[in-house]
Tab-separated table of C-alpha atoms in Angstrom:
chain	number	residue	atom	x	y	z
A	177	UNK	CA	29.560	26.295	-0.394
A	178	UNK	CA	26.199	24.793	-0.128
A	179	UNK	CA	23.147	26.633	-0.351
A	180	UNK	CA	20.600	25.769	2.161
A	181	UNK	CA	17.033	25.223	1.165
A	182	UNK	CA	14.435	27.880	2.025
A	183	UNK	CA	12.459	26.150	4.613
A	184	UNK	CA	9.749	26.799	7.331
A	185	UNK	CA	9.801	29.487	9.676
A	186	UNK	CA	13.021	29.397	12.159
A	187	UNK	CA	10.760	28.569	15.261
A	188	UNK	CA	9.319	25.677	13.330
A	189	UNK	CA	12.516	24.532	11.751
A	190	UNK	CA	14.100	24.656	15.400
A	191	UNK	CA	11.198	22.819	16.889
A	192	UNK	CA	11.342	19.921	14.276
A	193	UNK	CA	15.023	19.581	15.231
A	194	UNK	CA	14.808	20.254	18.751
A	195	UNK	CA	11.766	17.989	19.871
A	196	UNK	CA	13.190	14.723	19.212
A	197	UNK	CA	16.297	15.792	21.026
A	198	UNK	CA	14.185	17.096	24.105
A	199	UNK	CA	12.504	13.654	24.040
A	200	UNK	CA	15.990	11.933	23.991
A	201	UNK	CA	17.291	13.965	26.641
A	202	UNK	CA	13.955	13.688	28.669
A	203	UNK	CA	15.025	9.928	28.572
A	204	UNK	CA	18.266	10.217	29.894
A	205	UNK	CA	16.777	12.350	32.726
A	206	UNK	CA	14.165	9.644	33.285
A	207	UNK	CA	16.726	7.094	33.790
A	208	UNK	CA	18.631	8.995	36.270
A	209	UNK	CA	15.382	9.995	38.045
A	210	UNK	CA	14.231	6.473	38.367
A	211	UNK	CA	17.813	5.298	39.760
A	212	UNK	CA	17.543	7.725	42.286
A	213	UNK	CA	14.019	7.263	43.248
A	214	UNK	CA	14.547	3.467	43.503
A	215	UNK	CA	17.385	4.233	45.710
A	216	UNK	CA	15.333	6.420	47.844
A	217	UNK	CA	12.927	3.172	48.667
A	218	UNK	CA	16.234	1.710	50.169
A	219	UNK	CA	17.832	4.740	52.178
A	220	UNK	CA	18.672	8.365	52.221
A	221	UNK	CA	22.209	7.224	52.056
A	222	UNK	CA	21.460	5.092	48.921
A	223	UNK	CA	19.974	8.048	47.287
A	224	UNK	CA	22.763	10.576	48.139
A	225	UNK	CA	25.284	7.897	47.199
A	226	UNK	CA	23.578	7.904	43.719
A	227	UNK	CA	24.014	11.503	43.321
A	228	UNK	CA	27.631	11.660	44.477
A	229	UNK	CA	28.797	8.671	42.509
A	230	UNK	CA	26.730	9.592	39.243
A	231	UNK	CA	28.034	13.073	39.119
A	232	UNK	CA	32.034	11.737	39.995
A	233	UNK	CA	31.600	9.294	37.061
A	234	UNK	CA	30.504	12.242	34.657
A	235	UNK	CA	33.214	14.188	35.913
A	236	UNK	CA	35.556	11.250	34.835
A	237	UNK	CA	34.438	11.188	31.483
A	238	UNK	CA	33.510	14.997	30.963
A	239	UNK	CA	36.526	16.215	29.110
A	240	UNK	CA	36.464	13.543	26.719
A	241	UNK	CA	32.528	13.650	26.288
A	242	UNK	CA	33.082	17.162	25.638
A	243	UNK	CA	35.606	16.342	22.925
A	244	UNK	CA	33.354	13.781	21.320
A	245	UNK	CA	30.153	15.972	21.500
A	246	UNK	CA	31.728	18.614	19.484
A	247	UNK	CA	31.530	16.399	16.468
A	248	UNK	CA	27.731	18.077	16.340
A	249	UNK	CA	29.168	21.415	15.142
A	250	UNK	CA	32.042	20.084	12.965
A	251	UNK	CA	29.600	17.723	11.277
A	252	UNK	CA	26.814	20.718	10.996
A	253	UNK	CA	29.410	23.089	9.501
A	254	UNK	CA	30.531	20.546	6.923
A	255	UNK	CA	27.165	19.830	6.105
A	256	UNK	CA	25.982	23.206	5.806
A	257	UNK	CA	29.160	23.706	3.538
A	258	UNK	CA	28.035	20.848	1.052
A	259	UNK	CA	30.887	18.823	2.247
A	260	UNK	CA	28.929	15.514	2.935
A	261	UNK	CA	31.910	13.014	2.303
A	262	UNK	CA	33.613	14.631	5.468
A	263	UNK	CA	30.830	14.235	7.792
A	264	UNK	CA	31.270	10.284	8.428
A	265	UNK	CA	35.050	11.009	8.680
A	266	UNK	CA	34.206	12.714	11.955
A	267	UNK	CA	32.653	9.778	13.086
A	268	UNK	CA	35.917	7.471	12.428
A	269	UNK	CA	38.382	10.083	13.845
A	270	UNK	CA	36.005	10.534	16.849
A	271	UNK	CA	35.956	6.738	17.727
A	272	UNK	CA	39.759	6.337	17.327
A	273	UNK	CA	40.168	9.207	19.679
A	274	UNK	CA	37.572	7.604	22.075
A	275	UNK	CA	39.881	4.542	22.272
A	276	UNK	CA	42.983	6.636	22.755
A	277	UNK	CA	41.505	8.363	25.653
A	278	UNK	CA	40.985	5.031	27.648
A	279	UNK	CA	44.266	5.062	29.476
A	280	UNK	CA	43.779	8.683	30.527
A	281	UNK	CA	40.366	7.940	31.687
A	282	UNK	CA	41.987	5.241	34.041
A	283	UNK	CA	44.168	7.629	35.429
A	284	UNK	CA	41.158	10.439	36.021
A	285	UNK	CA	39.185	7.476	37.648
A	286	UNK	CA	42.088	6.601	40.139
A	287	UNK	CA	42.073	9.930	41.573
A	288	UNK	CA	38.258	10.666	41.462
A	289	UNK	CA	37.746	7.264	43.700
A	290	UNK	CA	39.590	8.643	46.308
A	291	UNK	CA	37.605	11.820	46.616
A	292	UNK	CA	34.694	10.314	48.433
A	293	UNK	CA	36.647	9.447	51.646
A	294	UNK	CA	38.844	12.620	51.401
A	295	UNK	CA	35.552	14.743	51.631
A	296	UNK	CA	34.686	13.393	54.904
A	297	UNK	CA	31.800	11.222	54.140
A	298	UNK	CA	30.389	8.755	56.362
A	299	UNK	CA	31.964	5.121	55.675
A	300	UNK	CA	28.660	3.565	54.470
A	301	UNK	CA	28.124	6.363	52.120
A	302	UNK	CA	31.766	6.195	50.647
A	303	UNK	CA	31.297	2.379	50.165
A	304	UNK	CA	28.051	3.049	48.372
A	305	UNK	CA	29.584	5.727	46.194
A	306	UNK	CA	32.488	4.008	45.184
A	307	UNK	CA	30.425	0.783	44.202
A	308	UNK	CA	28.152	2.900	41.913
A	309	UNK	CA	30.904	5.028	40.427
A	310	UNK	CA	33.299	2.151	39.452
A	311	UNK	CA	30.710	0.106	37.830
A	312	UNK	CA	29.643	2.947	35.868
A	313	UNK	CA	33.296	3.701	34.531
A	314	UNK	CA	33.160	0.070	33.074
A	315	UNK	CA	31.031	1.313	30.377
A	316	UNK	CA	33.010	4.390	29.442
A	317	UNK	CA	33.932	3.298	26.041
A	318	UNK	CA	30.175	2.764	25.343
A	319	UNK	CA	29.311	6.158	26.519
A	320	UNK	CA	32.140	8.037	24.351
A	321	UNK	CA	31.114	5.999	21.321
A	322	UNK	CA	27.641	6.926	21.793
A	323	UNK	CA	28.363	10.618	22.409
A	324	UNK	CA	30.240	10.838	19.243
A	325	UNK	CA	27.770	9.152	16.799
A	326	UNK	CA	24.676	10.757	18.345
A	327	UNK	CA	26.365	14.220	17.794
A	328	UNK	CA	27.073	13.213	14.262
A	329	UNK	CA	23.554	12.406	13.667
A	330	UNK	CA	22.593	15.793	15.533
A	331	UNK	CA	24.866	17.706	13.004
A	332	UNK	CA	23.348	16.181	9.832
A	333	UNK	CA	19.881	17.155	11.526
A	334	UNK	CA	18.420	13.332	11.822
A	335	UNK	CA	17.541	13.930	15.579
A	336	UNK	CA	14.930	11.264	15.271
A	337	UNK	CA	17.513	8.809	15.197
A	338	UNK	CA	18.778	9.856	18.502
A	339	UNK	CA	15.486	10.027	19.816
A	340	UNK	CA	14.452	6.313	18.798
A	341	UNK	CA	18.039	5.276	20.244
A	342	UNK	CA	17.661	6.944	23.440
A	343	UNK	CA	14.129	5.964	24.059
A	344	UNK	CA	15.219	2.477	23.432
A	345	UNK	CA	17.950	2.798	25.764
A	346	UNK	CA	15.376	4.041	28.609
A	347	UNK	CA	13.031	1.285	28.084
A	348	UNK	CA	15.715	-1.237	28.560
A	349	UNK	CA	17.301	0.924	31.534
A	350	UNK	CA	14.397	1.213	33.986
A	351	UNK	CA	12.979	-2.232	34.327
A	352	UNK	CA	16.369	-3.665	34.100
A	353	UNK	CA	17.643	-1.562	36.711
A	354	UNK	CA	14.791	-2.298	38.958
A	355	UNK	CA	14.917	-6.026	38.580
A	356	UNK	CA	18.641	-5.747	39.377
A	357	UNK	CA	18.242	-3.492	42.335
A	358	UNK	CA	15.495	-5.251	44.037
A	359	UNK	CA	15.914	-8.755	42.827
A	360	UNK	CA	13.232	-9.933	40.258
A	361	UNK	CA	12.557	-11.657	36.990
A	362	UNK	CA	15.188	-14.087	38.397
A	363	UNK	CA	18.031	-11.607	38.537
A	364	UNK	CA	19.902	-11.194	41.790
A	365	UNK	CA	19.210	-8.176	44.484
A	366	UNK	CA	22.101	-6.309	43.856
A	367	UNK	CA	21.320	-2.683	45.209
A	368	UNK	CA	23.127	0.304	44.166
A	369	UNK	CA	25.320	-2.026	41.860
A	370	UNK	CA	22.408	-3.258	40.247
A	371	UNK	CA	21.521	0.312	39.318
A	372	UNK	CA	24.911	0.898	37.660
A	373	UNK	CA	24.806	-2.148	35.737
A	374	UNK	CA	21.273	-1.521	34.215
A	375	UNK	CA	23.016	1.898	33.102
A	376	UNK	CA	25.971	0.280	31.445
A	377	UNK	CA	23.914	-2.429	29.500
A	378	UNK	CA	21.209	-0.162	28.543
A	379	UNK	CA	23.902	2.429	27.120
A	380	UNK	CA	25.399	-0.568	25.069
A	381	UNK	CA	21.797	-1.213	23.620
A	382	UNK	CA	21.168	2.421	22.714
A	383	UNK	CA	24.411	2.414	21.118
A	384	UNK	CA	23.751	-0.751	19.073
A	385	UNK	CA	20.518	1.072	17.753
A	386	UNK	CA	23.031	4.157	16.420
A	387	UNK	CA	25.177	1.562	14.870
A	388	UNK	CA	22.617	0.031	12.887
A	389	UNK	CA	21.282	3.484	11.630
A	390	UNK	CA	24.541	4.447	10.765
A	391	UNK	CA	25.292	1.355	8.672
A	392	UNK	CA	22.078	1.213	7.053
A	393	UNK	CA	22.295	1.054	3.225
A	394	UNK	CA	20.493	4.704	2.235
A	395	UNK	CA	22.884	6.330	4.875
A	396	UNK	CA	25.909	4.610	3.639
A	397	UNK	CA	25.455	5.497	0.063
A	398	UNK	CA	24.564	9.154	0.582
A	399	UNK	CA	27.457	9.914	3.055
A	400	UNK	CA	29.913	7.547	1.464
A	401	UNK	CA	30.685	5.892	4.750
A	402	UNK	CA	33.000	3.169	3.546
A	403	UNK	CA	35.220	5.610	2.072
A	404	UNK	CA	35.398	7.419	5.500
A	405	UNK	CA	37.004	4.391	7.396
A	406	UNK	CA	40.298	6.403	7.833
A	407	UNK	CA	41.619	9.080	9.838
A	408	UNK	CA	41.409	12.492	8.287
A	409	UNK	CA	44.215	14.550	9.897
A	410	UNK	CA	42.865	17.704	8.947
A	411	UNK	CA	39.672	16.755	10.947
A	412	UNK	CA	41.870	15.438	13.975
A	413	UNK	CA	43.194	18.923	13.977
A	414	UNK	CA	40.008	20.873	14.003
A	415	UNK	CA	38.723	18.419	16.498
A	416	UNK	CA	41.533	19.270	18.668
A	417	UNK	CA	41.341	22.915	18.080
A	418	UNK	CA	37.935	23.349	18.663
A	419	UNK	CA	36.820	20.245	20.652
A	420	UNK	CA	39.454	20.274	23.236
A	421	UNK	CA	38.387	23.668	24.562
A	422	UNK	CA	34.662	22.664	24.735
A	423	UNK	CA	35.936	19.268	26.510
A	424	UNK	CA	38.138	21.051	28.936
A	425	UNK	CA	35.232	23.464	29.842
A	426	UNK	CA	32.918	20.716	30.498
A	427	UNK	CA	35.372	18.838	32.501
A	428	UNK	CA	36.359	21.740	34.883
A	429	UNK	CA	32.672	22.834	35.280
A	430	UNK	CA	31.674	19.337	36.092
A	431	UNK	CA	34.755	19.190	38.425
A	432	UNK	CA	33.692	22.210	40.414
A	433	UNK	CA	30.191	21.023	40.661
A	434	UNK	CA	31.143	17.765	41.782
A	435	UNK	CA	33.351	19.348	44.532
A	436	UNK	CA	30.336	21.450	45.276
A	437	UNK	CA	28.187	18.325	45.934
A	438	UNK	CA	30.918	16.689	47.729
A	439	UNK	CA	31.615	19.281	50.070
A	440	UNK	CA	27.664	19.944	50.416
A	441	UNK	CA	27.197	16.303	51.578
A	442	UNK	CA	29.791	17.184	54.492
A	443	UNK	CA	26.594	18.719	56.326
A	444	UNK	CA	25.252	15.431	56.543
A	445	UNK	CA	23.242	12.586	54.995
A	446	UNK	CA	20.132	14.771	55.161
A	447	UNK	CA	21.616	17.493	53.396
A	448	UNK	CA	22.902	15.136	50.631
A	449	UNK	CA	19.487	13.581	50.114
A	450	UNK	CA	17.816	17.068	49.804
A	451	UNK	CA	20.374	18.127	47.248
A	452	UNK	CA	19.852	14.687	45.302
A	453	UNK	CA	16.090	15.484	45.305
A	454	UNK	CA	16.159	19.019	44.173
A	455	UNK	CA	18.724	17.984	41.557
A	456	UNK	CA	16.481	15.309	40.376
A	457	UNK	CA	13.941	17.871	39.734
A	458	UNK	CA	16.378	20.297	38.249
A	459	UNK	CA	16.862	17.659	35.796
A	460	UNK	CA	13.340	17.889	34.656
A	461	UNK	CA	14.185	21.513	33.639
A	462	UNK	CA	17.871	21.362	32.568
A	463	UNK	CA	18.432	18.198	30.904
A	464	UNK	CA	15.624	18.427	28.098
A	465	UNK	CA	16.829	21.987	27.626
A	466	UNK	CA	20.034	20.192	26.641
A	467	UNK	CA	18.291	18.936	23.581
A	468	UNK	CA	17.250	22.473	22.599
A	469	UNK	CA	20.826	23.450	23.201
A	470	UNK	CA	22.149	20.603	20.777
A	471	UNK	CA	19.387	21.419	18.088
A	472	UNK	CA	20.762	25.337	18.502
A	473	UNK	CA	24.216	24.276	18.186
A	474	UNK	CA	23.446	22.325	14.910
A	475	UNK	CA	21.752	24.790	13.361
A	476	UNK	CA	24.057	27.621	14.227
A	477	UNK	CA	27.085	25.344	12.935
A	478	UNK	CA	25.055	24.804	9.738
A	479	UNK	CA	24.145	28.453	9.055
A	480	UNK	CA	27.866	29.458	9.693
A	481	UNK	CA	29.272	27.015	7.306
A	482	UNK	CA	26.873	28.379	4.788
A	483	UNK	CA	27.448	32.072	5.943
A	484	UNK	CA	23.715	32.639	6.368
A	485	UNK	CA	23.832	34.882	9.060
A	486	UNK	CA	20.150	36.291	8.872
A	487	UNK	CA	19.083	32.674	9.563
A	488	UNK	CA	21.200	32.077	12.428
A	489	UNK	CA	19.773	35.378	13.892
A	490	UNK	CA	16.141	33.901	13.474
A	491	UNK	CA	17.150	30.664	14.904
A	492	UNK	CA	18.706	32.570	18.206
A	493	UNK	CA	15.561	34.613	18.774
A	494	UNK	CA	13.365	31.446	18.176
A	495	UNK	CA	15.744	29.287	20.835
A	496	UNK	CA	15.461	31.923	23.414
A	497	UNK	CA	11.598	32.014	22.923
A	498	UNK	CA	11.258	28.383	23.509
A	499	UNK	CA	13.642	27.913	26.324
A	500	UNK	CA	12.470	30.799	28.596
A	501	UNK	CA	8.906	29.771	28.074
A	502	UNK	CA	9.587	26.394	29.121
A	503	UNK	CA	11.672	27.562	31.913
A	504	UNK	CA	9.285	29.884	33.342
A	505	UNK	CA	6.537	27.636	33.490
A	506	UNK	CA	8.666	24.997	35.210
A	507	UNK	CA	9.954	27.568	37.876
A	508	UNK	CA	6.348	28.357	38.867
A	509	UNK	CA	5.696	24.630	39.286
A	510	UNK	CA	8.597	24.069	41.419
A	511	UNK	CA	7.757	27.124	43.896
A	512	UNK	CA	3.754	26.108	44.189
A	513	UNK	CA	4.522	22.482	44.516
A	514	UNK	CA	7.614	22.278	46.050
A	515	UNK	CA	6.621	20.136	49.011
A	516	UNK	CA	4.468	17.468	47.171
A	517	UNK	CA	7.588	17.184	44.672
A	518	UNK	CA	9.946	16.723	47.640
A	519	UNK	CA	7.357	13.964	49.278
A	520	UNK	CA	7.555	11.654	46.437
A	521	UNK	CA	10.740	10.718	47.788
A	522	UNK	CA	9.807	9.949	51.356
A	523	UNK	CA	9.621	6.274	50.760
A	524	UNK	CA	12.319	4.418	52.758
A	525	UNK	CA	10.515	4.987	56.219
A	526	UNK	CA	13.452	6.951	57.619
A	527	UNK	CA	12.919	10.416	59.369
A	528	UNK	CA	12.227	12.955	56.306
A	529	UNK	CA	11.647	16.273	58.230
A	530	UNK	CA	14.803	17.634	57.985
A	531	UNK	CA	15.309	16.396	54.278
A	532	UNK	CA	11.766	18.123	53.826
A	533	UNK	CA	12.646	21.506	55.341
A	534	UNK	CA	15.814	21.946	53.487
A	535	UNK	CA	14.705	20.555	50.270
A	536	UNK	CA	11.701	23.042	50.336
A	537	UNK	CA	14.110	25.880	50.672
A	538	UNK	CA	16.408	24.686	48.133
A	539	UNK	CA	13.574	24.355	45.626
A	540	UNK	CA	12.682	28.035	45.791
A	541	UNK	CA	16.211	28.674	44.647
A	542	UNK	CA	15.938	26.162	41.757
A	543	UNK	CA	12.844	27.967	40.823
A	544	UNK	CA	14.828	31.125	40.775
A	545	UNK	CA	17.868	29.668	38.344
A	546	UNK	CA	15.723	27.889	35.924
A	547	UNK	CA	15.494	31.083	33.404
A	548	UNK	CA	19.412	31.544	33.971
A	549	UNK	CA	20.089	27.961	32.764
A	550	UNK	CA	17.621	28.474	29.711
A	551	UNK	CA	19.822	31.515	29.079
A	552	UNK	CA	23.134	29.868	29.447
A	553	UNK	CA	21.886	26.819	27.159
A	554	UNK	CA	20.814	28.976	24.452
A	555	UNK	CA	23.634	31.592	24.227
A	556	UNK	CA	26.082	28.789	25.054
A	557	UNK	CA	24.901	26.620	22.213
A	558	UNK	CA	25.014	29.664	19.681
A	559	UNK	CA	28.819	30.582	20.563
A	560	UNK	CA	29.438	26.736	20.344
A	561	UNK	CA	28.041	26.291	17.139
A	562	UNK	CA	29.968	29.475	15.844
A	563	UNK	CA	33.255	27.881	17.083
A	564	UNK	CA	33.659	30.673	20.069
A	565	UNK	CA	34.963	27.652	22.248
A	566	UNK	CA	37.769	29.194	23.581
A	567	UNK	CA	36.132	32.357	25.108
A	568	UNK	CA	33.592	29.671	26.489
A	569	UNK	CA	36.325	27.627	28.171
A	570	UNK	CA	38.008	30.454	29.695
A	571	UNK	CA	35.124	32.471	31.198
A	572	UNK	CA	33.177	29.240	32.240
A	573	UNK	CA	36.009	27.859	34.169
A	574	UNK	CA	37.075	31.254	35.638
A	575	UNK	CA	33.585	31.735	37.025
A	576	UNK	CA	32.899	28.055	38.198
A	577	UNK	CA	36.309	27.927	39.859
A	578	UNK	CA	35.379	31.179	41.756
A	579	UNK	CA	32.325	29.894	43.095
A	580	UNK	CA	33.797	26.563	44.237
A	581	UNK	CA	36.553	28.500	46.209
A	582	UNK	CA	33.799	30.739	47.937
A	583	UNK	CA	31.950	27.305	48.620
A	584	UNK	CA	35.060	25.878	50.426
A	585	UNK	CA	35.379	28.723	52.661
A	586	UNK	CA	31.399	28.973	53.298
A	587	UNK	CA	31.182	25.121	54.056
A	588	UNK	CA	34.437	23.770	55.252
A	589	UNK	CA	36.269	27.019	56.647
A	590	UNK	CA	33.775	29.279	58.124
A	591	UNK	CA	31.065	26.534	58.547
A	592	UNK	CA	28.200	28.558	57.714
A	593	UNK	CA	24.715	26.945	56.902
A	594	UNK	CA	23.404	24.862	54.001
A	595	UNK	CA	21.119	27.502	53.416
A	596	UNK	CA	23.863	30.117	52.840
A	597	UNK	CA	26.035	27.662	50.652
A	598	UNK	CA	22.860	27.223	48.307
A	599	UNK	CA	22.046	31.181	48.121
A	600	UNK	CA	25.988	31.435	46.585
A	601	UNK	CA	25.270	28.693	44.281
A	602	UNK	CA	22.152	29.976	42.864
A	603	UNK	CA	23.733	33.546	42.610
A	604	UNK	CA	26.748	32.142	40.783
A	605	UNK	CA	24.465	30.580	38.177
A	606	UNK	CA	22.553	34.038	37.737
A	607	UNK	CA	26.019	35.715	37.070
A	608	UNK	CA	27.402	33.226	34.620
A	609	UNK	CA	24.030	33.350	32.663
A	610	UNK	CA	24.550	37.201	32.353
A	611	UNK	CA	28.080	36.837	31.199
A	612	UNK	CA	27.149	34.657	28.507
A	613	UNK	CA	24.474	36.931	27.496
A	614	UNK	CA	26.666	39.989	27.318
A	615	UNK	CA	29.385	37.927	24.872
A	616	UNK	CA	26.243	37.005	22.610
A	617	UNK	CA	24.922	40.548	22.322
A	618	UNK	CA	28.595	41.835	21.793
A	619	UNK	CA	28.757	40.277	18.552
A	620	UNK	CA	32.406	39.472	18.508
A	621	UNK	CA	31.773	35.751	17.821
A	622	UNK	CA	30.019	36.502	14.415
A	623	UNK	CA	32.855	38.692	12.826
A	624	UNK	CA	33.384	37.394	9.338
A	625	UNK	CA	37.017	37.002	9.341
A	626	UNK	CA	36.724	35.272	12.693
A	627	UNK	CA	34.105	32.651	11.139
A	628	UNK	CA	36.614	32.336	8.153
A	629	UNK	CA	39.283	31.323	10.643
A	630	UNK	CA	36.665	28.847	12.383
A	631	UNK	CA	36.338	27.041	9.132
A	632	UNK	CA	39.811	26.631	8.027
A	633	UNK	CA	41.368	23.093	8.291
């Protein structure tokens, strides 16, 4: 077992690991934000389609992305235990699994493609959603490979590599998407298809940066990368045992969220556009905090591997301090400036009054649940890093599906108002955060015999 060096305070240690990840995730949020903003210059239907099609593409990949992303915890545990030679084997195994997932993704995509029309969307919106969705899925292997290798670098604590790669992808994506959407720099005006192609191309560029770092001479020698170019069946079993619960959880949760968005858009284009605007601002709080979540997973996995639970406790406290402070500041901002924040998207010249009214109401709900999001991401990161993925899967899936069943009756059966549906959505996030906090404080996840089982091959 590897003895980790005494380092800085837990807060400083977490910050040094998390800040590059926050920048990285922030660049991802900026790309999505820019795409939807560009779509708002065309029409509210284009903006709503970018939300629906984008979430549907993430839904189609979410199971497999969840499995790939568990490389973070696996690598961190090996790194903490001093088994450096096993770390790159996780990448080799993950990339092989990514290729094996492609036929399954094609099957999932076939059924998801039909959902847009099945939810009763207007024909113009369906065509836009399907175009955006289909093109995004062309880059699925790039996304899976990028998630695997990025999680590897998070696991060994080299988050600056992730920041550099994702920033490079953003710098490619935003101008390229603009050029492909509106037709400039000699490129054709492709509309929403241009936004999707810009995302696919920039993802490939970011993946290229990751590969360059991974194959650099110093890294190859330190981690014996050449020796890792084979499937390690022990790691494959750990990937399946711990990664698939994480992936299933992500898939089912994104599925419920996607179904909620598709049902919510049945209220009309104005409701769909309002949801797109509010979730755009939601990304400003949620997506950067995913960077903090990834850092927590990495550090907790490292200290679980080293059996240093006192350092793990300090990381938990530091994580909550950072996340809750950030979320509280943004929650206040969302309430005070909700109308100006919505007005940024009033660029197409269409009637914006109903979008502004409903969006303002929804922004208040967003301000209410950002602290719950912070709690979910820190508590979930701790539990995931410690290998408590089965409990997370069962609990999260159960509560999310209860929410979507309630929303089905509220929206499609009882046909209650969009405001009622939104209140229920906010309440479900608050309840989920309390359940995660209860599990974290209960301490079952930290029992020595359970941690020993997690680390077994």
